[in-house]
PDB file of C-alpha atoms in Angstrom:
ATOM      1  CA  MET J 192      55.022  61.140  95.993  1.00 93.00           C
ATOM      2  CA  LEU J 193      57.970  62.138  98.369  1.00 96.00           C
ATOM      3  CA  ILE J 194      59.778  65.089  97.322  1.00 97.00           C
ATOM      4  CA  ILE J 195      62.874  65.126  99.569  1.00 98.00           C
ATOM      5  CA  PRO J 196      65.010  68.085  99.702  1.00 97.00           C
ATOM      6  CA  ALA J 197      68.829  67.088 100.253  1.00 96.00           C
ATOM      7  CA  ILE J 198      71.139  68.872 102.422  1.00 97.00           C
ATOM      8  CA  ASP J 199      74.721  67.940 101.766  1.00 95.00           C
ATOM      9  CA  LEU J 200      77.305  68.697 104.300  1.00 97.00           C
ATOM     10  CA  LYS J 201      80.961  69.515 103.643  1.00 96.00           C
ATOM     11  CA  GLY J 202      82.904  71.431 106.376  1.00 96.00           C
ATOM     12  CA  GLY J 203      79.611  72.106 108.375  1.00 96.00           C
ATOM     13  CA  GLN J 204      78.141  74.059 105.454  1.00 95.00           C
ATOM     14  CA  CYS J 205      75.254  72.964 103.245  1.00 93.00           C
ATOM     15  CA  VAL J 206      76.677  72.631  99.582  1.00 93.00           C
ATOM     16  CA  ARG J 207      75.706  71.094  96.249  1.00 84.00           C
ATOM     17  CA  LEU J 208      78.345  69.315  93.965  1.00 77.00           C
ATOM     18  CA  LYS J 209      78.463  68.396  90.328  1.00 69.00           C
ATOM     19  CA  GLN J 210      78.490  64.719  89.558  1.00 61.00           C
ATOM     20  CA  GLY J 211      80.305  64.150  92.930  1.00 65.00           C
ATOM     21  CA  LEU J 212      83.113  66.236  92.495  1.00 71.00           C
ATOM     22  CA  MET J 213      84.227  67.598  95.932  1.00 76.00           C
ATOM     23  CA  ASP J 214      86.346  69.891  94.395  1.00 76.00           C
ATOM     24  CA  ASP J 215      83.257  71.300  92.447  1.00 76.00           C
ATOM     25  CA  ALA J 216      80.958  72.691  95.492  1.00 83.00           C
ATOM     26  CA  THR J 217      78.556  75.435  96.073  1.00 85.00           C
ATOM     27  CA  VAL J 218      78.051  76.574  99.266  1.00 88.00           C
ATOM     28  CA  PHE J 219      74.110  77.426  99.696  1.00 86.00           C
ATOM     29  CA  SER J 220      73.858  78.030 103.515  1.00 90.00           C
ATOM     30  CA  ASN J 221      76.284  78.267 106.421  1.00 94.00           C
ATOM     31  CA  SER J 222      73.456  77.058 109.099  1.00 97.00           C
ATOM     32  CA  PRO J 223      72.131  73.455 108.357  1.00 97.00           C
ATOM     33  CA  GLY J 224      69.471  73.946 110.996  1.00 98.00           C
ATOM     34  CA  GLU J 225      68.073  76.845 109.193  1.00 97.00           C
ATOM     35  CA  GLN J 226      68.124  74.895 106.150  1.00 97.00           C
ATOM     36  CA  ALA J 227      66.427  72.147 107.572  1.00 98.00           C
ATOM     37  CA  ARG J 228      63.723  74.442 109.165  1.00 98.00           C
ATOM     38  CA  HIS J 229      63.267  76.189 105.903  1.00 97.00           C
ATOM     39  CA  TRP J 230      62.265  72.951 103.961  1.00 97.00           C
ATOM     40  CA  LEU J 231      60.063  71.925 106.855  1.00 97.00           C
ATOM     41  CA  GLU J 232      58.358  75.146 106.479  1.00 96.00           C
ATOM     42  CA  GLN J 233      57.874  74.765 102.911  1.00 95.00           C
ATOM     43  CA  GLY J 234      56.055  71.395 103.065  1.00 94.00           C
ATOM     44  CA  ALA J 235      58.885  68.561 103.148  1.00 96.00           C
ATOM     45  CA  ARG J 236      57.743  65.160 104.500  1.00 96.00           C
ATOM     46  CA  ARG J 237      61.152  63.864 104.853  1.00 98.00           C
ATOM     47  CA  LEU J 238      64.899  65.281 104.843  1.00 98.00           C
ATOM     48  CA  HIS J 239      67.910  63.517 102.941  1.00 98.00           C
ATOM     49  CA  VAL J 240      71.156  64.430 104.817  1.00 98.00           C
ATOM     50  CA  VAL J 241      74.408  63.436 103.363  1.00 95.00           C
ATOM     51  CA  ASP J 242      77.707  63.773 104.894  1.00 96.00           C
ATOM     52  CA  LEU J 243      80.172  64.528 102.045  1.00 93.00           C
ATOM     53  CA  ASP J 244      83.543  64.618 103.780  1.00 94.00           C
ATOM     54  CA  GLY J 245      82.433  61.159 105.768  1.00 94.00           C
ATOM     55  CA  ALA J 246      81.586  59.641 102.458  1.00 87.00           C
ATOM     56  CA  PHE J 247      85.132  60.067 101.640  1.00 85.00           C
ATOM     57  CA  ALA J 248      86.745  59.627 105.108  1.00 90.00           C
ATOM     58  CA  GLY J 249      84.627  56.388 105.653  1.00 88.00           C
ATOM     59  CA  LYS J 250      83.390  57.707 108.985  1.00 90.00           C
ATOM     60  CA  PRO J 251      80.983  60.585 109.809  1.00 91.00           C
ATOM     61  CA  LYS J 252      82.765  63.972 109.996  1.00 96.00           C
ATOM     62  CA  ASN J 253      79.778  66.331 110.424  1.00 97.00           C
ATOM     63  CA  GLU J 254      78.126  65.346 113.492  1.00 96.00           C
ATOM     64  CA  SER J 255      77.485  68.613 114.951  1.00 97.00           C
ATOM     65  CA  ALA J 256      75.720  70.022 111.659  1.00 98.00           C
ATOM     66  CA  ILE J 257      73.548  66.585 111.723  1.00 98.00           C
ATOM     67  CA  ARG J 258      72.401  67.119 115.393  1.00 97.00           C
ATOM     68  CA  GLU J 259      71.575  70.905 114.249  1.00 98.00           C
ATOM     69  CA  ILE J 260      69.324  69.433 111.635  1.00 98.00           C
ATOM     70  CA  VAL J 261      67.840  66.749 113.636  1.00 98.00           C
ATOM     71  CA  LYS J 262      67.052  69.249 116.445  1.00 98.00           C
ATOM     72  CA  ALA J 263      65.548  71.751 113.694  1.00 98.00           C
ATOM     73  CA  VAL J 264      62.779  69.568 112.636  1.00 98.00           C
ATOM     74  CA  GLY J 265      62.159  67.677 116.068  1.00 95.00           C
ATOM     75  CA  ASP J 266      59.660  64.964 115.487  1.00 94.00           C
ATOM     76  CA  ASP J 267      57.682  66.856 112.867  1.00 97.00           C
ATOM     77  CA  ILE J 268      59.224  64.741 109.748  1.00 98.00           C
ATOM     78  CA  PRO J 269      62.190  61.830 109.545  1.00 98.00           C
ATOM     79  CA  VAL J 270      65.720  62.234 108.398  1.00 98.00           C
ATOM     80  CA  GLN J 271      67.242  59.881 106.293  1.00 98.00           C
ATOM     81  CA  LEU J 272      71.128  60.136 106.672  1.00 98.00           C
ATOM     82  CA  GLY J 273      74.166  58.658 104.404  1.00 96.00           C
ATOM     83  CA  GLY J 274      77.970  59.162 104.231  1.00 93.00           C
ATOM     84  CA  GLY J 275      80.434  57.181 105.965  1.00 90.00           C
ATOM     85  CA  ILE J 276      78.406  54.764 107.847  1.00 95.00           C
ATOM     86  CA  ARG J 277      80.378  51.776 107.556  1.00 94.00           C
ATOM     87  CA  ASP J 278      79.818  50.049 110.772  1.00 95.00           C
ATOM     88  CA  LEU J 279      76.969  48.693 113.343  1.00 97.00           C
ATOM     89  CA  ASP J 280      78.047  51.322 116.436  1.00 97.00           C
ATOM     90  CA  THR J 281      77.638  54.285 113.903  1.00 96.00           C
ATOM     91  CA  ILE J 282      74.491  53.013 112.978  1.00 98.00           C
ATOM     92  CA  GLU J 283      73.321  52.876 116.295  1.00 98.00           C
ATOM     93  CA  ARG J 284      74.521  56.227 117.280  1.00 97.00           C
ATOM     94  CA  CYS J 285      72.890  57.847 114.286  1.00 97.00           C
ATOM     95  CA  LEU J 286      69.478  56.165 115.336  1.00 98.00           C
ATOM     96  CA  ASP J 287      69.919  57.292 119.002  1.00 97.00           C
ATOM     97  CA  GLY J 288      70.714  60.577 118.037  1.00 97.00           C
ATOM     98  CA  GLY J 289      67.329  61.127 116.296  1.00 98.00           C
ATOM     99  CA  ILE J 290      67.896  59.931 112.640  1.00 98.00           C
ATOM    100  CA  SER J 291      65.135  57.745 111.350  1.00 98.00           C
ATOM    101  CA  TYR J 292      66.904  56.140 108.154  1.00 98.00           C
ATOM    102  CA  VAL J 293      70.512  55.219 107.651  1.00 98.00           C
ATOM    103  CA  ILE J 294      71.536  54.946 103.977  1.00 98.00           C
ATOM    104  CA  ILE J 295      74.451  52.476 103.313  1.00 96.00           C
ATOM    105  CA  GLY J 296      76.105  52.913 100.154  1.00 91.00           C
ATOM    106  CA  THR J 297      79.919  51.837  99.161  1.00 87.00           C
ATOM    107  CA  ALA J 298      79.674  49.619 102.512  1.00 91.00           C
ATOM    108  CA  ALA J 299      76.763  47.931 100.912  1.00 94.00           C
ATOM    109  CA  VAL J 300      78.627  46.487  97.815  1.00 92.00           C
ATOM    110  CA  LYS J 301      82.207  46.061  99.582  1.00 91.00           C
ATOM    111  CA  ASN J 302      80.950  44.478 102.645  1.00 95.00           C
ATOM    112  CA  PRO J 303      77.454  42.762 102.137  1.00 95.00           C
ATOM    113  CA  GLY J 304      77.708  40.955 105.552  1.00 97.00           C
ATOM    114  CA  PHE J 305      77.809  44.231 107.179  1.00 98.00           C
ATOM    115  CA  LEU J 306      74.593  45.162 105.503  1.00 98.00           C
ATOM    116  CA  HIS J 307      72.817  41.766 106.458  1.00 98.00           C
ATOM    117  CA  ASP J 308      73.641  42.188 109.953  1.00 98.00           C
ATOM    118  CA  ALA J 309      72.596  45.944 110.032  1.00 98.00           C
ATOM    119  CA  CYS J 310      69.240  44.678 108.648  1.00 98.00           C
ATOM    120  CA  GLY J 311      69.070  42.239 111.333  1.00 98.00           C
ATOM    121  CA  ALA J 312      70.135  44.605 114.151  1.00 98.00           C
ATOM    122  CA  PHE J 313      67.984  47.629 112.961  1.00 98.00           C
ATOM    123  CA  PRO J 314      64.807  46.306 110.784  1.00 98.00           C
ATOM    124  CA  GLY J 315      62.967  49.174 109.052  1.00 98.00           C
ATOM    125  CA  HIS J 316      65.728  51.650 109.684  1.00 98.00           C
ATOM    126  CA  ILE J 317      68.269  50.759 106.591  1.00 98.00           C
ATOM    127  CA  ILE J 318      67.938  52.370 103.003  1.00 98.00           C
ATOM    128  CA  VAL J 319      70.714  51.261 100.558  1.00 98.00           C
ATOM    129  CA  GLY J 320      72.123  53.927  98.253  1.00 95.00           C
ATOM    130  CA  LEU J 321      72.912  52.363  94.625  1.00 94.00           C
ATOM    131  CA  ASP J 322      74.694  54.762  92.631  1.00 89.00           C
ATOM    132  CA  ALA J 323      74.963  53.620  88.912  1.00 89.00           C
ATOM    133  CA  LYS J 324      76.212  54.612  85.425  1.00 84.00           C
ATOM    134  CA  ASP J 325      74.988  52.678  82.308  1.00 82.00           C
ATOM    135  CA  GLY J 326      73.326  49.928  84.805  1.00 85.00           C
ATOM    136  CA  LYS J 327      76.518  49.328  86.460  1.00 88.00           C
ATOM    137  CA  VAL J 328      77.250  50.307  90.457  1.00 92.00           C
ATOM    138  CA  ALA J 329      79.960  52.690  91.331  1.00 85.00           C
ATOM    139  CA  VAL J 330      81.423  53.140  94.841  1.00 84.00           C
ATOM    140  CA  ASP J 331      83.992  55.173  96.935  1.00 73.00           C
ATOM    141  CA  GLY J 332      82.341  58.634  96.209  1.00 63.00           C
ATOM    142  CA  TRP J 333      81.301  57.299  92.388  1.00 61.00           C
ATOM    143  CA  SER J 334      85.325  57.200  91.671  1.00 66.00           C
ATOM    144  CA  LYS J 335      85.153  53.539  90.986  1.00 77.00           C
ATOM    145  CA  LEU J 336      82.712  51.553  88.792  1.00 81.00           C
ATOM    146  CA  THR J 337      82.279  48.096  89.584  1.00 84.00           C
ATOM    147  CA  GLY J 338      81.110  45.125  87.316  1.00 85.00           C
ATOM    148  CA  HIS J 339      77.984  44.620  89.510  1.00 92.00           C
ATOM    149  CA  ASP J 340      74.362  44.652  88.009  1.00 94.00           C
ATOM    150  CA  VAL J 341      72.089  47.643  89.873  1.00 94.00           C
ATOM    151  CA  ILE J 342      69.010  45.138  89.770  1.00 95.00           C
ATOM    152  CA  ASP J 343      70.924  41.981  90.716  1.00 96.00           C
ATOM    153  CA  LEU J 344      72.317  43.697  93.893  1.00 95.00           C
ATOM    154  CA  ALA J 345      68.896  45.333  94.860  1.00 97.00           C
ATOM    155  CA  ARG J 346      67.523  41.960  94.712  1.00 98.00           C
ATOM    156  CA  LYS J 347      69.843  40.373  96.926  1.00 97.00           C
ATOM    157  CA  TYR J 348      69.492  43.570  99.418  1.00 98.00           C
ATOM    158  CA  GLU J 349      65.951  43.119  99.418  1.00 98.00           C
ATOM    159  CA  ASP J 350      66.116  39.607 100.343  1.00 98.00           C
ATOM    160  CA  TYR J 351      68.528  40.804 103.298  1.00 98.00           C
ATOM    161  CA  GLY J 352      65.299  43.038 104.597  1.00 98.00           C
ATOM    162  CA  VAL J 353      66.649  46.769 103.605  1.00 98.00           C
ATOM    163  CA  GLU J 354      63.762  49.074 103.661  1.00 98.00           C
ATOM    164  CA  GLY J 355      64.306  50.951 100.281  1.00 98.00           C
ATOM    165  CA  ILE J 356      66.433  51.857  97.403  1.00 98.00           C
ATOM    166  CA  ILE J 357      67.922  55.139  96.571  1.00 98.00           C
ATOM    167  CA  TYR J 358      68.919  55.050  93.093  1.00 96.00           C
ATOM    168  CA  THR J 359      71.203  57.672  91.532  1.00 90.00           C
ATOM    169  CA  ASP J 360      72.223  57.866  88.217  1.00 83.00           C
ATOM    170  CA  ILE J 361      75.391  59.153  88.510  1.00 82.00           C
ATOM    171  CA  GLY J 362      75.679  60.673  85.028  1.00 71.00           C
ATOM    172  CA  ARG J 363      72.890  63.139  85.902  1.00 67.00           C
ATOM    173  CA  ASP J 364      73.392  64.130  89.150  1.00 61.00           C
ATOM    174  CA  GLY J 365      73.567  68.036  89.773  1.00 57.00           C
ATOM    175  CA  MET J 366      73.348  68.632  86.113  1.00 62.00           C
ATOM    176  CA  LEU J 367      69.495  69.170  86.083  1.00 61.00           C
ATOM    177  CA  SER J 368      69.213  66.940  83.053  1.00 68.00           C
ATOM    178  CA  GLY J 369      66.270  65.313  84.137  1.00 80.00           C
ATOM    179  CA  ILE J 370      65.669  62.024  86.086  1.00 89.00           C
ATOM    180  CA  ASN J 371      66.446  58.781  84.265  1.00 90.00           C
ATOM    181  CA  ILE J 372      63.082  57.588  84.709  1.00 92.00           C
ATOM    182  CA  GLU J 373      63.268  54.360  82.261  1.00 92.00           C
ATOM    183  CA  ALA J 374      66.197  53.015  84.356  1.00 92.00           C
ATOM    184  CA  THR J 375      64.375  53.728  87.746  1.00 95.00           C
ATOM    185  CA  VAL J 376      61.446  52.126  86.740  1.00 96.00           C
ATOM    186  CA  LYS J 377      63.174  49.187  85.721  1.00 95.00           C
ATOM    187  CA  LEU J 378      64.766  48.607  88.922  1.00 96.00           C
ATOM    188  CA  ALA J 379      61.357  49.248  90.742  1.00 98.00           C
ATOM    189  CA  GLN J 380      59.461  46.720  88.689  1.00 98.00           C
ATOM    190  CA  ALA J 381      62.334  44.011  89.741  1.00 98.00           C
ATOM    191  CA  LEU J 382      61.572  44.642  93.617  1.00 98.00           C
ATOM    192  CA  ARG J 383      58.978  44.622  95.861  1.00 98.00           C
ATOM    193  CA  ILE J 384      60.371  47.633  98.274  1.00 98.00           C
ATOM    194  CA  PRO J 385      60.250  51.092  97.475  1.00 97.00           C
ATOM    195  CA  VAL J 386      62.660  52.916  94.869  1.00 98.00           C
ATOM    196  CA  ILE J 387      63.547  56.563  95.493  1.00 98.00           C
ATOM    197  CA  ALA J 388      64.705  58.431  92.512  1.00 96.00           C
ATOM    198  CA  SER J 389      68.074  60.407  92.720  1.00 92.00           C
ATOM    199  CA  GLY J 390      69.972  62.430  90.205  1.00 86.00           C
ATOM    200  CA  GLY J 391      69.140  65.087  87.562  1.00 86.00           C
ATOM    201  CA  LEU J 392      65.662  66.255  88.906  1.00 91.00           C
ATOM    202  CA  SER J 393      65.404  69.775  87.195  1.00 90.00           C
ATOM    203  CA  ASP J 394      61.738  71.021  86.912  1.00 92.00           C
ATOM    204  CA  ILE J 395      58.106  70.244  87.594  1.00 94.00           C
ATOM    205  CA  GLU J 396      57.514  68.037  84.453  1.00 94.00           C
ATOM    206  CA  ASP J 397      59.819  65.809  86.160  1.00 93.00           C
ATOM    207  CA  ILE J 398      57.598  65.650  89.185  1.00 96.00           C
ATOM    208  CA  ARG J 399      54.678  64.675  86.719  1.00 96.00           C
ATOM    209  CA  LYS J 400      56.554  61.989  85.137  1.00 95.00           C
ATOM    210  CA  LEU J 401      57.750  60.426  88.547  1.00 96.00           C
ATOM    211  CA  CYS J 402      53.962  60.619  89.444  1.00 97.00           C
ATOM    212  CA  ALA J 403      52.944  58.779  86.670  1.00 96.00           C
ATOM    213  CA  VAL J 404      55.061  55.859  87.649  1.00 96.00           C
ATOM    214  CA  GLU J 405      54.575  55.925  91.501  1.00 96.00           C
ATOM    215  CA  ALA J 406      52.342  52.679  91.086  1.00 96.00           C
ATOM    216  CA  GLU J 407      55.372  50.985  89.717  1.00 97.00           C
ATOM    217  CA  GLY J 408      57.036  51.385  93.138  1.00 97.00           C
ATOM    218  CA  VAL J 409      58.741  54.702  92.787  1.00 98.00           C
ATOM    219  CA  VAL J 410      57.638  56.485  96.018  1.00 97.00           C
ATOM    220  CA  GLY J 411      59.891  59.430  96.043  1.00 97.00           C
ATOM    221  CA  THR J 412      62.640  61.699  94.691  1.00 97.00           C
ATOM    222  CA  ILE J 413      65.617  63.501  95.970  1.00 95.00           C
ATOM    223  CA  ALA J 414      65.514  67.284  95.182  1.00 95.00           C
ATOM    224  CA  GLY J 415      68.739  68.855  95.146  1.00 90.00           C
ATOM    225  CA  ARG J 416      70.488  71.570  93.074  1.00 86.00           C
ATOM    226  CA  ALA J 417      67.005  72.314  91.500  1.00 91.00           C
ATOM    227  CA  ILE J 418      65.587  73.447  94.483  1.00 94.00           C
ATOM    228  CA  TYR J 419      68.651  75.590  95.512  1.00 90.00           C
ATOM    229  CA  ASP J 420      68.877  77.394  92.136  1.00 87.00           C
ATOM    230  CA  GLY J 421      65.275  78.043  91.800  1.00 90.00           C
ATOM    231  CA  SER J 422      64.850  76.016  88.509  1.00 91.00           C
ATOM    232  CA  LEU J 423      62.063  74.032  90.796  1.00 95.00           C
ATOM    233  CA  ASP J 424      59.925  75.882  93.360  1.00 96.00           C
ATOM    234  CA  PHE J 425      59.785  72.930  96.372  1.00 97.00           C
ATOM    235  CA  ALA J 426      56.377  73.953  97.643  1.00 95.00           C
ATOM    236  CA  ALA J 427      54.661  73.888  94.037  1.00 96.00           C
ATOM    237  CA  ALA J 428      56.408  70.815  93.430  1.00 96.00           C
ATOM    238  CA  GLN J 429      54.988  69.343  96.536  1.00 94.00           C
ATOM    239  CA  ALA J 430      51.693  70.823  95.895  1.00 93.00           C
ATOM    240  CA  GLU J 431      51.380  69.340  92.310  1.00 95.00           C
ATOM    241  CA  ALA J 432      52.480  65.864  93.612  1.00 95.00           C
ATOM    242  CA  GLU J 433      49.581  66.065  96.201  1.00 93.00           C
ATOM    243  CA  ARG J 434      47.466  67.128  93.497  1.00 94.00           C
ATOM    244  CA  ILE J 435      48.120  64.326  91.180  1.00 94.00           C
ATOM    245  CA  GLY J 436      48.060  61.810  93.856  1.00 89.00           C
ATOM    246  CA  GLN J 437      44.203  62.840  94.787  1.00 88.00           C
ATOM    247  CA  ASN J 438      43.108  62.235  91.166  1.00 80.00           C
TER     248      ASN J 438
END
């Protein structure tokens, strides 16, 4: 089970939001590079980076901070990046700059042709972020709920050749209310590609619940607010996941 620390960037700083609200941001660090090194030293095997300004602007806005993060971890662990990635040139620039996986969210829903082209041009490097509430997909920084069913869209993207799906229950994100295990498993069971759970991770018990469904195709989880405010000890969570995985 991959436990993936999140580094959310706003104005060059590492922040956390509640339910995607840009005006409800808590600053955790002024040095993205140092934050990335910290998680590497704690045993992280992947990092999840989101350019929040980019997500709202529709194009990358925190490129210097992203370069800091990539430089800090070097070749030790992969970095996955989302936020404002809407064209093939941006994807190419990200991958050339050391990013391992590019996350496409809103653009996947609004412009499926772009996603199809991205999967063809950069096989093995494209992950789709599906944000949903009550089974329906949300776009534009969660500000708009669409009529699209999560599972139907995910199956279509699987056919395109995406590497995996990050599934976020937006009603839980940043609220420490627990992962929506049932919905995440339901999605994973409908797909052949891996699913990463996101939204609401709160404590070590959530990690145990996720490990119990790893065989269903849930390969990891994004750890955000919980590891920053101390309700989840990242190193202990990683150790517990590895212990369960060995049994």
